[in-house]
PDB file of C-alpha atoms in Angstrom:
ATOM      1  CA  UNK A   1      -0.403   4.643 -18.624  1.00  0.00           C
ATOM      2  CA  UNK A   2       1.189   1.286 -19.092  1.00  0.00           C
ATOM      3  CA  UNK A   3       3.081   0.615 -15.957  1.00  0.00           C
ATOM      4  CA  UNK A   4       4.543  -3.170 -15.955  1.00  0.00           C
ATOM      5  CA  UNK A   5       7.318  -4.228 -13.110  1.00  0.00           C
ATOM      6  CA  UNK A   6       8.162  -7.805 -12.186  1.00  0.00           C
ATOM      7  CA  UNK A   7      11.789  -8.584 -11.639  1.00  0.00           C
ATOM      8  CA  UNK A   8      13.225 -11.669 -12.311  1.00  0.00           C
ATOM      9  CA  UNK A   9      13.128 -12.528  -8.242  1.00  0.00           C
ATOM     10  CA  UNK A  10       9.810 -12.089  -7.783  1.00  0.00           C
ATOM     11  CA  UNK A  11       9.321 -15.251  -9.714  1.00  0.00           C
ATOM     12  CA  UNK A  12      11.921 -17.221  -7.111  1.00  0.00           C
ATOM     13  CA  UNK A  13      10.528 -15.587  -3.784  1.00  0.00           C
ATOM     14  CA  UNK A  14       6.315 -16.981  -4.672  1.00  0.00           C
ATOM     15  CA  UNK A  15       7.900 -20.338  -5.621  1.00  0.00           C
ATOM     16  CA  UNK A  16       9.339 -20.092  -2.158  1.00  0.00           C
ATOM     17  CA  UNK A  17       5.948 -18.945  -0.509  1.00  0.00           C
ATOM     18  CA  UNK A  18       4.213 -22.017  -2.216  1.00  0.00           C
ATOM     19  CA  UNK A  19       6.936 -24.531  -1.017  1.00  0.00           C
ATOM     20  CA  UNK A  20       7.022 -22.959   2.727  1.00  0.00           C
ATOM     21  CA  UNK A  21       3.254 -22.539   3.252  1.00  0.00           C
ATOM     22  CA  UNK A  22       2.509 -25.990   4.712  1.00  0.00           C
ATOM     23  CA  UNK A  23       5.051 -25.044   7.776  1.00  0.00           C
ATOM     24  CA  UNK A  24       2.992 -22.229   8.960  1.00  0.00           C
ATOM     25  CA  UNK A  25      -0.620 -21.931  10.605  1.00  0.00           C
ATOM     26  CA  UNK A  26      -1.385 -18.455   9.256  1.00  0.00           C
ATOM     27  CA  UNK A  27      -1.110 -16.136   6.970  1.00  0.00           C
ATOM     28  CA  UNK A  28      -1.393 -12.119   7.859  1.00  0.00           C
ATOM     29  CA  UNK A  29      -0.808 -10.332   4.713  1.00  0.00           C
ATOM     30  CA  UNK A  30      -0.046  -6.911   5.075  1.00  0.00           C
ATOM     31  CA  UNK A  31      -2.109  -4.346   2.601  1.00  0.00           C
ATOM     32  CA  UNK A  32      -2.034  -0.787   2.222  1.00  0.00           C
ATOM     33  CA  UNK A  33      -4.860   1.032   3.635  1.00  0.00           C
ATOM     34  CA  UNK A  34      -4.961   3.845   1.077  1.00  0.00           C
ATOM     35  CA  UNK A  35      -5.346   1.460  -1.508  1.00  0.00           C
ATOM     36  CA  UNK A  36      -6.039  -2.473  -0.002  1.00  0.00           C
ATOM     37  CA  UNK A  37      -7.693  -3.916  -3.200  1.00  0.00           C
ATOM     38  CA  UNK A  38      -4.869  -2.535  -5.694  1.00  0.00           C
ATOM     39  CA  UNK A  39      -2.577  -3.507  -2.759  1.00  0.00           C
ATOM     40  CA  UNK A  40      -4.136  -7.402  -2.553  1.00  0.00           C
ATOM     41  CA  UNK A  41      -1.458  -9.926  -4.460  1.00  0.00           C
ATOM     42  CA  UNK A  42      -3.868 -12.215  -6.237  1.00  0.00           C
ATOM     43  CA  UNK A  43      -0.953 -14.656  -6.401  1.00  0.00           C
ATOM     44  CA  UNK A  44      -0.809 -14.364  -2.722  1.00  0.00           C
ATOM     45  CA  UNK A  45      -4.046 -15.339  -2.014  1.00  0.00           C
ATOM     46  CA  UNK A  46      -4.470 -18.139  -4.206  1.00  0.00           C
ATOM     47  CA  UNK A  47      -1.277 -19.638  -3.010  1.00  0.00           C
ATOM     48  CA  UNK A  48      -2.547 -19.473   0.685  1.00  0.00           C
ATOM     49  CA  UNK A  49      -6.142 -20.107   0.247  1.00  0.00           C
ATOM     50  CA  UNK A  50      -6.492 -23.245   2.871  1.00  0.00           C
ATOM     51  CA  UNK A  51      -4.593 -21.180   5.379  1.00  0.00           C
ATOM     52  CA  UNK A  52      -6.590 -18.789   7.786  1.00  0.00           C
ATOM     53  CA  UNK A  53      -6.087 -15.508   6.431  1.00  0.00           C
ATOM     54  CA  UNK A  54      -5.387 -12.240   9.097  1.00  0.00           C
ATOM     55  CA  UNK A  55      -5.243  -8.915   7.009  1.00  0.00           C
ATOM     56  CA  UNK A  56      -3.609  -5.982   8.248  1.00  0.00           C
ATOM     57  CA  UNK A  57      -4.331  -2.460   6.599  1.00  0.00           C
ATOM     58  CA  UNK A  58      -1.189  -0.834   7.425  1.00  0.00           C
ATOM     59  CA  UNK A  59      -0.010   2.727   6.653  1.00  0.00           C
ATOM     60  CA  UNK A  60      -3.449   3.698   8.514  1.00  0.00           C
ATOM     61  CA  UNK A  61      -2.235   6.787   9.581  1.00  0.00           C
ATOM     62  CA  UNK A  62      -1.790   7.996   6.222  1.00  0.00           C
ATOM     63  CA  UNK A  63      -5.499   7.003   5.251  1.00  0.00           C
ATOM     64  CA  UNK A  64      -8.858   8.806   5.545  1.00  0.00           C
ATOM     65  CA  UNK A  65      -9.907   7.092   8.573  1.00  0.00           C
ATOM     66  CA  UNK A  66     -13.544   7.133   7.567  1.00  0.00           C
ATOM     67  CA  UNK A  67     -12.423   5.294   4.426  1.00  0.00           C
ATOM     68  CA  UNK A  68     -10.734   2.633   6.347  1.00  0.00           C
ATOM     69  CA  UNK A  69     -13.570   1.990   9.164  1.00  0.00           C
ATOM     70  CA  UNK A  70     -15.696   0.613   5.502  1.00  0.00           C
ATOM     71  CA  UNK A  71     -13.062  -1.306   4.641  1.00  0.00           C
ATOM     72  CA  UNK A  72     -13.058  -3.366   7.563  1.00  0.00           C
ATOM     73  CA  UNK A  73     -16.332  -3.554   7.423  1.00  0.00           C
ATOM     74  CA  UNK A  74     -15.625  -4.693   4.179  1.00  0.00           C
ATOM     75  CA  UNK A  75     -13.678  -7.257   4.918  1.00  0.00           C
ATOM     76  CA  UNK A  76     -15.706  -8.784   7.465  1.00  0.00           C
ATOM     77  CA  UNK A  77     -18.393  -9.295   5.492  1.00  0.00           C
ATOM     78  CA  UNK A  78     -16.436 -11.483   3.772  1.00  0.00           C
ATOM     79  CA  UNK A  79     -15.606 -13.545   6.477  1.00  0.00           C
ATOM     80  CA  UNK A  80     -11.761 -12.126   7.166  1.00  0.00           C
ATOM     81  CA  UNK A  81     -10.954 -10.393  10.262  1.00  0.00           C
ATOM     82  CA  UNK A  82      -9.111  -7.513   9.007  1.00  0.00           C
ATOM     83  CA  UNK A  83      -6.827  -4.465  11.711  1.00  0.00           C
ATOM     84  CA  UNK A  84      -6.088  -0.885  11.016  1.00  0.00           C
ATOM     85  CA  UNK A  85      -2.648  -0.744  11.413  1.00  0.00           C
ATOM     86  CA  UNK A  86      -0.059   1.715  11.894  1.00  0.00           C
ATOM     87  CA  UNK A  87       3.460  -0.862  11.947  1.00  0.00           C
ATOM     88  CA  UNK A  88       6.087   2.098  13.369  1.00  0.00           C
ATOM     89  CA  UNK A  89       3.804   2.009  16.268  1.00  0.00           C
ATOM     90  CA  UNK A  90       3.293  -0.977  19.044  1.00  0.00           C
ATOM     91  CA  UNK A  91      -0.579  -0.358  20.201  1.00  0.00           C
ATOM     92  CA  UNK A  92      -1.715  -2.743  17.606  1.00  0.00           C
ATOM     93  CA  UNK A  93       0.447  -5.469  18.729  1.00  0.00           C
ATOM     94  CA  UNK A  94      -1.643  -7.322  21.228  1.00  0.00           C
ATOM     95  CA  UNK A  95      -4.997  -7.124  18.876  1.00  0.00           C
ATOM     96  CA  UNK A  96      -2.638  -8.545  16.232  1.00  0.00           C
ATOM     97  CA  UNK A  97      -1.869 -11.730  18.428  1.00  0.00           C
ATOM     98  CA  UNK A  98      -5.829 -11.784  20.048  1.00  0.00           C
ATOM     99  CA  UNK A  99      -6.823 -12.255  16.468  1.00  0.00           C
ATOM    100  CA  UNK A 100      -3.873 -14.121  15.287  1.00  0.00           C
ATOM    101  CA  UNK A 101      -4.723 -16.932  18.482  1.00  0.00           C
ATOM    102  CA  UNK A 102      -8.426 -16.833  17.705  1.00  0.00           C
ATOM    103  CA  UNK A 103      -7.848 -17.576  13.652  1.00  0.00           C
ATOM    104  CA  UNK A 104      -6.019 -20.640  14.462  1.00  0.00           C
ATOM    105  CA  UNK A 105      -7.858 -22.033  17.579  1.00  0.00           C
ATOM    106  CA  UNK A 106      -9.874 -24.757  15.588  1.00  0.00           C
ATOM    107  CA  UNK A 107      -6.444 -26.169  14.567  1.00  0.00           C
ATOM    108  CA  UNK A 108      -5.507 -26.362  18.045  1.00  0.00           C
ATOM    109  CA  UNK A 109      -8.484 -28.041  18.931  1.00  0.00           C
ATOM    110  CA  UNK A 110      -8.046 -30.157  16.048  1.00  0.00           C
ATOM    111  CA  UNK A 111      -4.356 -30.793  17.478  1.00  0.00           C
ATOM    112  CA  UNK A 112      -5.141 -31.540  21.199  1.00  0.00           C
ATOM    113  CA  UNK A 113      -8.325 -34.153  19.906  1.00  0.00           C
ATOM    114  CA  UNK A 114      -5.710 -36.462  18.347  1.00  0.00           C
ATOM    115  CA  UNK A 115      -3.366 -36.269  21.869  1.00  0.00           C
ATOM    116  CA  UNK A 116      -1.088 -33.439  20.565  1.00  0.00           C
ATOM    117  CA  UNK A 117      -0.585 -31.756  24.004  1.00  0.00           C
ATOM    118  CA  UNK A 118       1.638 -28.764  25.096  1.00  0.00           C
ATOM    119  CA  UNK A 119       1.813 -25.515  23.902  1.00  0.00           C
ATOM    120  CA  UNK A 120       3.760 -24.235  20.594  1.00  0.00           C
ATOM    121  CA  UNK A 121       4.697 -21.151  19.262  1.00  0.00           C
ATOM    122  CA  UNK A 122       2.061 -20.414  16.446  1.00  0.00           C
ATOM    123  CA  UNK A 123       3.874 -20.032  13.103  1.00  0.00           C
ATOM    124  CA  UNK A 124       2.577 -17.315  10.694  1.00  0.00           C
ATOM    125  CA  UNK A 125       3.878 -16.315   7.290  1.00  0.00           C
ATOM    126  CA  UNK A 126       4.061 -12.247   6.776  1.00  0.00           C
ATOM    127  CA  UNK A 127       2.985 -11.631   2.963  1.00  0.00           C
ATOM    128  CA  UNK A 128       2.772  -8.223   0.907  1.00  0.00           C
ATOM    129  CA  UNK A 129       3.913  -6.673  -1.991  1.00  0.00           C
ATOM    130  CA  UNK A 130       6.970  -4.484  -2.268  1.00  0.00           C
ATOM    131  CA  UNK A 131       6.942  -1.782   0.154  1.00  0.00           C
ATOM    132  CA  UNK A 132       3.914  -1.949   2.018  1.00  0.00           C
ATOM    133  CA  UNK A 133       5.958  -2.272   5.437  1.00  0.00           C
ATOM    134  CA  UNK A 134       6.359  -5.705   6.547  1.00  0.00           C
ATOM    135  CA  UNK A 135       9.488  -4.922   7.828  1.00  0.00           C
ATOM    136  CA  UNK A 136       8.711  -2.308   9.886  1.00  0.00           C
ATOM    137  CA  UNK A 137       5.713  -4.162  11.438  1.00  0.00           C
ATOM    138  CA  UNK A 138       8.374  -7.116  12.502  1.00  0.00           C
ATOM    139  CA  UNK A 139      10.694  -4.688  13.809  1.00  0.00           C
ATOM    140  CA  UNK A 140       7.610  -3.436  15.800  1.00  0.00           C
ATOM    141  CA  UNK A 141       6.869  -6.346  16.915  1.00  0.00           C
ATOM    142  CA  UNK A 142       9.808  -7.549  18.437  1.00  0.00           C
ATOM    143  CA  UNK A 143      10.281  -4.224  19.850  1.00  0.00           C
ATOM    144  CA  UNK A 144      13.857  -3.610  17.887  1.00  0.00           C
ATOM    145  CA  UNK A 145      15.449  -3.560  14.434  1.00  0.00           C
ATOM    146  CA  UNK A 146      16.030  -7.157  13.318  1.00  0.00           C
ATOM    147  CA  UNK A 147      15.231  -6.810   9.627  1.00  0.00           C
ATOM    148  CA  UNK A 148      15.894  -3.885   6.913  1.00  0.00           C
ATOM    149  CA  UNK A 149      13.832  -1.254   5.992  1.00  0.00           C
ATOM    150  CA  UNK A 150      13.542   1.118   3.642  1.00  0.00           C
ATOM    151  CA  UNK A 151      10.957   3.430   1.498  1.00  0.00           C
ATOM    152  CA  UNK A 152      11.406   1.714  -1.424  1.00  0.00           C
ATOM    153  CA  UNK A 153      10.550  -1.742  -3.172  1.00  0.00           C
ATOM    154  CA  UNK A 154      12.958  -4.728  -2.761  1.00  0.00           C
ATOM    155  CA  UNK A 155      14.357  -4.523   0.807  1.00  0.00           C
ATOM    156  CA  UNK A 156      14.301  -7.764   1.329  1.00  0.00           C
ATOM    157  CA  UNK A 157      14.993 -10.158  -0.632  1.00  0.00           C
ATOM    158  CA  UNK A 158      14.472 -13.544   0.996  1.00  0.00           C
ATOM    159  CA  UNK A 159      12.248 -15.794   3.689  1.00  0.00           C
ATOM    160  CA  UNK A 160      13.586 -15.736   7.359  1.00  0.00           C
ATOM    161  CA  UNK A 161      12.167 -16.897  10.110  1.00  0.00           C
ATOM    162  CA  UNK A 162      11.642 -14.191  13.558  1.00  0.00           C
ATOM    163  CA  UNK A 163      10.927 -15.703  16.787  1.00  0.00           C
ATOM    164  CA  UNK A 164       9.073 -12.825  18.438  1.00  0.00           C
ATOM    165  CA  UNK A 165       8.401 -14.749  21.351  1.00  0.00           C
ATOM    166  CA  UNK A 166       7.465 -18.038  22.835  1.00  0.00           C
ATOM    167  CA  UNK A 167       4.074 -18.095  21.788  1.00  0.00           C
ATOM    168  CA  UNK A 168       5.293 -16.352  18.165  1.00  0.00           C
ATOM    169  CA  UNK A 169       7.310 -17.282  14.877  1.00  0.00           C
ATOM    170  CA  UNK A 170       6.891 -15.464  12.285  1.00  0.00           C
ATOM    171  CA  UNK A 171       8.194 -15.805   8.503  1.00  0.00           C
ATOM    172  CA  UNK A 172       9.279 -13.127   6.868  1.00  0.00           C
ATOM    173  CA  UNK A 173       8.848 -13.201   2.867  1.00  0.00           C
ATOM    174  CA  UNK A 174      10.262 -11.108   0.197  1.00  0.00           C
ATOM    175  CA  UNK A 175       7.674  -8.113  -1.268  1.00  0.00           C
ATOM    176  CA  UNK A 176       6.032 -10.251  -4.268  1.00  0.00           C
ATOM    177  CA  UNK A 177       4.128  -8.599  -7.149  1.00  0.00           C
ATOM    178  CA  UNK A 178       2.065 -10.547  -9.469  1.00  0.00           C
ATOM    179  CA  UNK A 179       3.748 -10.889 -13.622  1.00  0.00           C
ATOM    180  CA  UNK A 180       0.373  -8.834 -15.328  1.00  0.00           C
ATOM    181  CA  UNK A 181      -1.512  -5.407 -13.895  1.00  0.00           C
ATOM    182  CA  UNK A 182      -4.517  -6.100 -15.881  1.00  0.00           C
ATOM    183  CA  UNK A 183      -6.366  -3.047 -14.806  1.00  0.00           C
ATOM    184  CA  UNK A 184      -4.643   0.671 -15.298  1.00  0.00           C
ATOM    185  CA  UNK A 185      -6.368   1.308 -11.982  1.00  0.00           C
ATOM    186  CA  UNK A 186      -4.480  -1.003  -9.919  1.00  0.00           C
ATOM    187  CA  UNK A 187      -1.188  -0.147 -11.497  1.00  0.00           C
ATOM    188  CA  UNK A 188      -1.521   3.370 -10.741  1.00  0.00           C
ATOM    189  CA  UNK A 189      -2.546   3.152  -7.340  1.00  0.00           C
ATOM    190  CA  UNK A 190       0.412   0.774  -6.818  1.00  0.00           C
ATOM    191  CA  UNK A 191       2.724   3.106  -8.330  1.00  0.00           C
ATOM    192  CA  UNK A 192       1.247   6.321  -6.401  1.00  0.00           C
ATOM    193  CA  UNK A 193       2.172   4.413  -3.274  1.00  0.00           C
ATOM    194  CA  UNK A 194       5.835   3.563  -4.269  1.00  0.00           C
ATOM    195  CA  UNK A 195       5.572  -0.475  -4.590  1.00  0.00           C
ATOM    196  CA  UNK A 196       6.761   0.091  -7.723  1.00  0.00           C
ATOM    197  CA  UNK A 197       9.969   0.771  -9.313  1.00  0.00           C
ATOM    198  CA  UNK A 198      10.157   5.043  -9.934  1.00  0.00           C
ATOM    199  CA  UNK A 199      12.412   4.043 -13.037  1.00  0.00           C
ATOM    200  CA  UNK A 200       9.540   2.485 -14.945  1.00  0.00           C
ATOM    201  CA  UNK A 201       7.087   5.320 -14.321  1.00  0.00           C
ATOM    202  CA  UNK A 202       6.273   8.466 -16.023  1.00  0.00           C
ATOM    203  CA  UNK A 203       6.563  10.846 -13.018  1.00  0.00           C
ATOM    204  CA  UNK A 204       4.337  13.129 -15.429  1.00  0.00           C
ATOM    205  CA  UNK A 205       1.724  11.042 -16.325  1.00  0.00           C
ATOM    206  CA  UNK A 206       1.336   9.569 -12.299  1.00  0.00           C
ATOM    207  CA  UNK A 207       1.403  13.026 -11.082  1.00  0.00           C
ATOM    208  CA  UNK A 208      -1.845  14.264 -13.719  1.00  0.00           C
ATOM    209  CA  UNK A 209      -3.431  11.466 -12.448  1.00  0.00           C
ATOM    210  CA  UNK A 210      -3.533  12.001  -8.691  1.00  0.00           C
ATOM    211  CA  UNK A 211      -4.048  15.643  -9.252  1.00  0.00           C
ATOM    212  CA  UNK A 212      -7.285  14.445 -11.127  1.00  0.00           C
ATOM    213  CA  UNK A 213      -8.413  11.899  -8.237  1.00  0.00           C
ATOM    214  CA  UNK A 214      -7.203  14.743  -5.712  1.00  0.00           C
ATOM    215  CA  UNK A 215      -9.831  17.632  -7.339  1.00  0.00           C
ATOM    216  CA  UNK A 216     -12.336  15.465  -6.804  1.00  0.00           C
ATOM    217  CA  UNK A 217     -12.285  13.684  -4.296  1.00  0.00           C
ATOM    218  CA  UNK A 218      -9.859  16.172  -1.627  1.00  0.00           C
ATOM    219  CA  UNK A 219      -9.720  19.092  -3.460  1.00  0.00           C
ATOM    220  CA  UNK A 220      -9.275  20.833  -0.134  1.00  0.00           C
ATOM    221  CA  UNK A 221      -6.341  19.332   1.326  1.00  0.00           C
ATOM    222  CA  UNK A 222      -4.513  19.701  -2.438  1.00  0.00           C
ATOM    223  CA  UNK A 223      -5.249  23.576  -2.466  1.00  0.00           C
ATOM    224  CA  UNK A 224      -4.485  24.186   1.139  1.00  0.00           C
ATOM    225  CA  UNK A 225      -1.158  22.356   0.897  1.00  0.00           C
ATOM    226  CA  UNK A 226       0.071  24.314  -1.805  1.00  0.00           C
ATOM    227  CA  UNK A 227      -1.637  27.633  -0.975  1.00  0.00           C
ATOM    228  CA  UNK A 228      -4.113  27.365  -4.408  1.00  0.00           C
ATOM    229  CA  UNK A 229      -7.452  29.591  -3.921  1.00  0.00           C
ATOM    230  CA  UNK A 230     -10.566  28.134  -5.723  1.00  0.00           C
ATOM    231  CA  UNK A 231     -10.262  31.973  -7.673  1.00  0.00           C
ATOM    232  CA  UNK A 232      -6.942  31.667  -8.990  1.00  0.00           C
ATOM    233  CA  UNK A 233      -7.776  27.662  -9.935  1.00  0.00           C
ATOM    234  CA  UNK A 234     -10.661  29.066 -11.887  1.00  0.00           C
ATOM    235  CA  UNK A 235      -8.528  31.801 -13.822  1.00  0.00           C
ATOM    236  CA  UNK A 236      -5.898  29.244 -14.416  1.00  0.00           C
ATOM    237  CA  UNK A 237      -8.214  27.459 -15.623  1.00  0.00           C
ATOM    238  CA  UNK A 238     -10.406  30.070 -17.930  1.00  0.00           C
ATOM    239  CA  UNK A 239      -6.731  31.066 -19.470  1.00  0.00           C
ATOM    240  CA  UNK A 240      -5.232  27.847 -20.187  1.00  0.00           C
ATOM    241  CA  UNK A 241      -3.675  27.916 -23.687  1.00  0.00           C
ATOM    242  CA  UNK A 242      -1.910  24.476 -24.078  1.00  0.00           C
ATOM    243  CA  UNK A 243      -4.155  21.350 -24.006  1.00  0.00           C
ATOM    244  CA  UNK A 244      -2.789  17.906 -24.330  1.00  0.00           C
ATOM    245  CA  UNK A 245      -4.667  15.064 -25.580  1.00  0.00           C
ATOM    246  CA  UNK A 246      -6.110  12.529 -22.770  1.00  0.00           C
ATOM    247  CA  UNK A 247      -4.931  15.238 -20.164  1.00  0.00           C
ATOM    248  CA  UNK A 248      -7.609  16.914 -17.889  1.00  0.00           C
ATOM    249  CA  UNK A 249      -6.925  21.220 -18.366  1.00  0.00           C
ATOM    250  CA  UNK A 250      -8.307  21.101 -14.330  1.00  0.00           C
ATOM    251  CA  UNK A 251      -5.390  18.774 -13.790  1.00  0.00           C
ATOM    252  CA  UNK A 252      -2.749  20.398 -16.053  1.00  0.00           C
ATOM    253  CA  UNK A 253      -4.074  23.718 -14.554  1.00  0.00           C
ATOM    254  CA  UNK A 254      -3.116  22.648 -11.024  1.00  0.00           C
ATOM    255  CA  UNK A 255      -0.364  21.113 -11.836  1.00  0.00           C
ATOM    256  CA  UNK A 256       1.105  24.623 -13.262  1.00  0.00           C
ATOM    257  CA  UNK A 257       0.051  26.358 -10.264  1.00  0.00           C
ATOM    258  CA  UNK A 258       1.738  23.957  -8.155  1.00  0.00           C
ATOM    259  CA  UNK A 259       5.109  24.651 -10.334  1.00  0.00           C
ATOM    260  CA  UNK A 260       5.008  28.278  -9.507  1.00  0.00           C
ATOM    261  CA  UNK A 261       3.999  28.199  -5.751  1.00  0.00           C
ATOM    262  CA  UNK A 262       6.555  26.105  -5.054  1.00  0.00           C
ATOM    263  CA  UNK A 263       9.202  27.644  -7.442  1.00  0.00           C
ATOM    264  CA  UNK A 264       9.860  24.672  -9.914  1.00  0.00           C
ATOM    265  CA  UNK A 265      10.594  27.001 -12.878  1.00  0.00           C
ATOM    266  CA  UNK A 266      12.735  26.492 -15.620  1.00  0.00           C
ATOM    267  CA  UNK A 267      14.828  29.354 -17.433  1.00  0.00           C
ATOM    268  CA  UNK A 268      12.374  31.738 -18.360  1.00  0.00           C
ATOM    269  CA  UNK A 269      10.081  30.902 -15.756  1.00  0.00           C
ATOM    270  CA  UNK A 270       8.509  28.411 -17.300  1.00  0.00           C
ATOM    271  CA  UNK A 271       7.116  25.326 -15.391  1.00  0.00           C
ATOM    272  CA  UNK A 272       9.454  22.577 -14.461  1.00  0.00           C
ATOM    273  CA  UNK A 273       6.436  19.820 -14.609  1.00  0.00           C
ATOM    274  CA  UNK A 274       8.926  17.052 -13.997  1.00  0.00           C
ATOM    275  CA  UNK A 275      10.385  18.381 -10.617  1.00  0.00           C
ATOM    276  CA  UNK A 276       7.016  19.371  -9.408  1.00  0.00           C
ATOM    277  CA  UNK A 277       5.091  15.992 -10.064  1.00  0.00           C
ATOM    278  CA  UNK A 278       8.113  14.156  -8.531  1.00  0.00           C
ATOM    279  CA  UNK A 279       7.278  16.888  -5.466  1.00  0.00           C
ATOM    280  CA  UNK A 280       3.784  16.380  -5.670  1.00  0.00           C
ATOM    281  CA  UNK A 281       4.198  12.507  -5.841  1.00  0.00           C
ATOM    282  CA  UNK A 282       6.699  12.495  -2.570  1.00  0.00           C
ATOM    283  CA  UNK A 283       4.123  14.609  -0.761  1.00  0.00           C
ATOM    284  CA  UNK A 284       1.379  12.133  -0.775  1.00  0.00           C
ATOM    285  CA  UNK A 285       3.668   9.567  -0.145  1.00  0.00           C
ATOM    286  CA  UNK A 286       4.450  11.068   3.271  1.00  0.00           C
ATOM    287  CA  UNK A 287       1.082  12.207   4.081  1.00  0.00           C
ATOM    288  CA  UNK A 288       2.001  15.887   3.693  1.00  0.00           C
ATOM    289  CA  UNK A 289      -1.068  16.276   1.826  1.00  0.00           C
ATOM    290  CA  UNK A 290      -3.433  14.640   4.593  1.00  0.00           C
ATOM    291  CA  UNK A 291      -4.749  11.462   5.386  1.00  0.00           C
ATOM    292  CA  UNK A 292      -5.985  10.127   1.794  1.00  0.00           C
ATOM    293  CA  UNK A 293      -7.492   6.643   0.556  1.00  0.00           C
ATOM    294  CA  UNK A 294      -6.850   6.046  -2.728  1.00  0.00           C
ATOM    295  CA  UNK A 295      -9.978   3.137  -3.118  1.00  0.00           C
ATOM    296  CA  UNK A 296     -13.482   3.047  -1.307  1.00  0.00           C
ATOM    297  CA  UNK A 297     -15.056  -0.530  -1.142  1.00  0.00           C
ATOM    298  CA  UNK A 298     -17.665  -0.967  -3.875  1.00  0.00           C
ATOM    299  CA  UNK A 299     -21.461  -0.564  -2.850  1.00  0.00           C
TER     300      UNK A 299
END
């Protein structure tokens, strides 16, 4: 697959993030949890590499919790303090600002050694990529809706400042992709999760793919969602009489008995592969089909 999307904004919204980063103190960059590497702007973190860094693997609930606990992990021994975060929900909130205080102490220090006395609300800049729920974790934070949200990429579309509290301002930035996926990996992943446009995508293609990773990796939660038995896979398999080039049969297999549990049939009764990938596809995305990671942190 050959998935490219970078709107013409994008470009405008990182200029802004490089002119605005010398008014904050922090940075906490939201990433997905299913997939944090794919999910890591490398834009992003080059622009803000003198800031302290605070990562937040959101979506948690929708990721295989065992998956995540290595990713911190992961994270830490890299020197970033990274939180398992679910943003709809507010029992993160006061290990976000423990962490958030603690990052930035040295500055404060640094501050109150040259006679800089009094206390100020600690700025922080919220990055992320399209869709990975910085507005929702705002709105959590301040305990109301203040800023749009939605469940797909491009919400919003400028920086704001929030003042969460005395002791908090936060600026909010657009979702920002980077102009080149040069790994299919990444794209995929980022696609799977909906930070990218659905009009660029093969629905198809995406849906092959994540049947593939699903087979191996949760094969259980894919055949107990859509009532598949490990029998009827097998036959399905055995029997298969159309093979496409660069296409699993396992894949194409399931994919076909996904069609027909869940009645996407054409005239004839022939699969309807588009609606049930686009089913498939909306599934995951909701965590209908379990709590999944999409990447595991490299041994």
């Amino acid at each position: 697959m050959n998935i490219q999307w970078y709107p013409g904004h994008m470009t405008k919204a990182r200029r802004k993030i490089e002119a605005d980063i010398k008014l904050v103190d922090l940075v906490i960059e939201l990433l997905d949890a299913r997939c944090p590497i794919a999910t890591e702007n490398p834009d992003i973190r080059r622009i803000t590499a003198k800031k302290q860094r605070l990562i937040l693997l959101n979506k948690a609930d929708l990721a295989d919790e065992t998956v995540t606990k290595k990713w911190i992990e992961h994270f830490k021994e890299q020197g970033i303090t990274a939180i398992a975060l679910d943003s709809r929900g507010r029992d993160s909130i006061d290990r976000i600002r423990k962490a958030a205080a603690a990052l930035t102490e040295a500055k404060r220090e640094k501050e109150r050694a040259r006679g800089i006395t009094g206390e100020r609300a600690l700025k922080a800049m919220i990055c992320g990529i399209p869709n990975v729920g910085k507005s929702t974790f705002i709105n959590s934070m301040l305990g109301k809706a203040s800023t749009k949200t939605g469940n797909k990429p491009g919400v919003t579309k400028g920086t704001q400042w929030i003042n969460i509290n005395d002791s908090l301002l936060l600026l909010d930035t657009p979702g920002v992709l980077w102009p080149r996926f040069d790994d299919e990996e990444t794209a995929v992943s980022l696609a799977e999760i909906g930070s990218i446009n659905d009009q660029v995508i093969n629905v198809e293609e995406l849906s092959i793919k994540f049947i593939d990773f699903m087979l191996v990796n949760y094969r259980s939660n894919l055949f107990e969602r859509y009532g598949i038995s490990e029998e009827e896979f097998k036959e399905k398999v055995d029997n298969m009489e159309v093979h496409v080039l660069g296409v699993s049969i396992e894949a194409l297999a399931a994919l076909e008995l996904i069609s027909v549990k869940r009645g996407c049939l054409k005239k004839g009764a022939e699969p309807d592969f588009a609606r049930s990938s686009k089913l498939i596809v909306d599934e995951f995305r909701a965590g209908r089909l379990g709590r999944i990671s999409l990447q595991r942190p490299k041994v």
